[in-house]
C-alpha cells in the first residue's frame, strides 16, 4: 500500500500526529487550595507546585481501604484481570446481548462471516461496530435500547486485501454504515435478553441518514454547502461517543472526533477554525477520495455541520434526527440533562480533548412534565466553566458581549469563544453524571499527558491548577460540583475532587492517587459514568491495560462503583484485554445492566474469527435489582 492511513492510533494520538505542538514546559504556577466553605469540602492534599482538594469522606482511615459486599454496594469486589474474558462478582452472571454484525432484520441473517465480516450491502442491516453510549426507553410497553457505534476498525471490518484503507466507494459505504446509532427492541430471554428481530422499532442511523440542522446556526452561511445551499439539511451523524436522554424521553447522541473524517484532495482551505478543531488535509478513513462531501477542498463548510449533539426519537423510526446547534460545536463526549428550580432545562457537556473545556447550556424556556421538548434546545445560553483555586467556580456566558463574536461564530467555533472568556482548560472532560438524589454533578477528567507541558490547540495556558493538579497526568480524576442554592441554573458553584486515580503500589506521591484509591481498587483513565437509581456512581475506564510500569497491578479496563457519601470505590467488572468499557443503562425493572465492550482484541466474544465489540447484559442470579 502506498497510502497507509493511521487507523491503529487512538483518536487523540491521531490528532496530535497531524498537529504537533512544541513542548513549552514553562509552567511554574503554584496552586493554593482553600479550606472548605459551607462544609462542602473537607481536605486538601498538597504536592509539588499544586494542591488537590477532596471531599470530607475521602480522608478517614477506614472508609478508603475497606472492601466488602455490604450495605449500598450489594456485591463483593473482584480483582483485576488480564485475560480475554468478562468478569463480574460472585452471584452475578453476564451474557452477550448483541455484537457487531448481528442481524437486526431477518434478511440479514448470516450476513456476518468470521472470516470476512459483513458486506457493504448488508452493513446497514446489522448492529454497528464499536459500541459506546447507550440508553434504554419504554415505548408502548416495549423495551427499546439505543446504542452508539463510535468508529470502525478498518483492518478488521474491510477485506484483508485492502490492508486497512478503503480502496473503493463501496468499502467507504461499508465503513459509513457500520457507524452511527442503532435503535432496537429487546426482550427478556432464557439467559438475559435478546434482540427482537424485525421489530418495527428497529432502526439504523448512519453517516448517510438525512437529518435537520436546528437552532441559531441553521441556515447560516457557515453551514451552507453546494449540496445544501439552505444550510438546513445534513447527512449523517458521526463518531458518536457518549449519550444522554432528555426529560421527554428522546435520545441524545454526541459527535466527538468528527474532524478525522475530512481531508482535502486539492488545496486545503485556510482558517483558524480548521486549526483549532484539528481539521487537516488527510482523513482517517480516506472518505475524501471517494465522497466529495468529505473533501474540504470541494466542500469547505461541511465540517462545520458536524460536532453537535443530535436528538433522536426512539419511538418513531420515521422521524428525522435533529442536530441541536445551540448546544455548541466541539468534540462532544456526552450530554447530561437536568432541570433547574424554575423549570428551565440544563445540559452539561464535556469537550474531550486535552486542554479543552466543560460546558453548560441553559434553556430560555421551561419544560412541563408530560410535554415534548419543542424548541427548548434551540433557544438558550451556552456557558463555559471556570474553576477557582478557592474551591468555588462560575459559569461564564458565551455571548456576543462577552466573546466579541457573533452568535453564529460562537456556536460554530465554540472552543474559541470559551478561550475568549477565560474558561478553565481541563484534563479531557469526558462523561458528566448528575446525582438523582442530591443536587450535584460529576465529570470524569480522563487523563492529559500535556498538562503543564503543552498548550491546547488555541494556545491556552495548561499549567497545573487545583482541579487539574498533576503535570503529565496519565491517571485522571473525577471532579464534583454543587450548584449554588441547589439550582443547576445558578451561575456559581462549589467543587472538589471525588477521586484522583493513581497507582499507590508504584508511587508514593501525588501519582499514587487520592486516599480512596488503594491496591485493591486502583484504576486509570475514568471515562464513562452513570448514576443508578440509588445514587451510586458507576465509573468506566478507557486507559492503559498493559499492566506494567506506571500501570502495574491495574490489569484490563474495568467498571467500578463509588459511594458519593463515603468515597468508597469497589471494582465490579473487568473486560477483555484491549477493550474499554463504554456505555451503561438498565432494564426497566432495574434488574439487568447493559454494558458496552469496545475494541476488544483477540477473538472475543466468539472464541474464533474476528474480535467483535458487543453489548453485555449483567444480572444478579437471585433476581434482585442492581440499578
Tab-separated table of N, CA, C and O in Angstrom, residues 81-87 556 574-577 604:
chain	number	residue	atom	x	y	z
A	81	UNK	N	-8.036	-8.379	36.075
A	81	UNK	CA	-7.921	-9.475	35.121
A	81	UNK	C	-7.007	-9.037	33.989
A	81	UNK	O	-6.882	-7.842	33.695
A	82	UNK	N	-6.370	-9.990	33.350
A	82	UNK	CA	-5.506	-9.702	32.205
A	82	UNK	C	-5.838	-10.615	31.031
A	82	UNK	O	-5.109	-10.641	30.037
A	83	UNK	N	-6.945	-11.339	31.118
A	83	UNK	CA	-7.289	-12.316	30.089
A	83	UNK	C	-8.285	-11.735	29.084
A	83	UNK	O	-8.572	-10.540	29.086
A	84	UNK	N	-8.825	-12.589	28.254
A	84	UNK	CA	-9.747	-12.170	27.196
A	84	UNK	C	-11.173	-12.568	27.548
A	84	UNK	O	-11.856	-13.252	26.786
A	85	UNK	N	-11.640	-12.134	28.722
A	85	UNK	CA	-12.971	-12.513	29.175
A	85	UNK	C	-13.586	-11.371	29.961
A	85	UNK	O	-12.902	-10.446	30.399
A	86	UNK	N	-14.908	-11.445	30.143
A	86	UNK	CA	-15.628	-10.531	31.024
A	86	UNK	C	-15.750	-11.187	32.389
A	86	UNK	O	-16.096	-12.371	32.491
A	87	UNK	N	-15.468	-10.436	33.445
A	87	UNK	CA	-15.596	-10.955	34.807
A	87	UNK	C	-16.528	-10.055	35.614
A	87	UNK	O	-16.429	-8.829	35.561
A	556	UNK	N	-6.766	-5.134	33.051
A	556	UNK	CA	-7.627	-4.684	31.959
A	556	UNK	C	-8.507	-3.527	32.414
A	556	UNK	O	-8.663	-3.259	33.607
A	574	UNK	N	-14.572	-6.444	34.991
A	574	UNK	CA	-13.431	-6.243	34.104
A	574	UNK	C	-13.799	-6.767	32.722
A	574	UNK	O	-14.612	-7.681	32.581
A	575	UNK	N	-13.173	-6.179	31.685
A	575	UNK	CA	-13.484	-6.552	30.308
A	575	UNK	C	-12.257	-7.167	29.657
A	575	UNK	O	-11.151	-7.101	30.208
A	576	UNK	N	-12.404	-7.755	28.482
A	576	UNK	CA	-11.268	-8.455	27.869
A	576	UNK	C	-10.087	-7.546	27.567
A	576	UNK	O	-10.227	-6.330	27.383
A	577	UNK	N	-8.924	-8.134	27.497
A	577	UNK	CA	-7.695	-7.417	27.187
A	577	UNK	C	-7.870	-6.592	25.916
A	577	UNK	O	-8.392	-7.074	24.902
A	604	UNK	N	-12.495	-12.404	21.064
A	604	UNK	CA	-13.658	-12.246	21.928
A	604	UNK	C	-14.785	-11.605	21.131
A	604	UNK	O	-14.550	-10.703	20.325
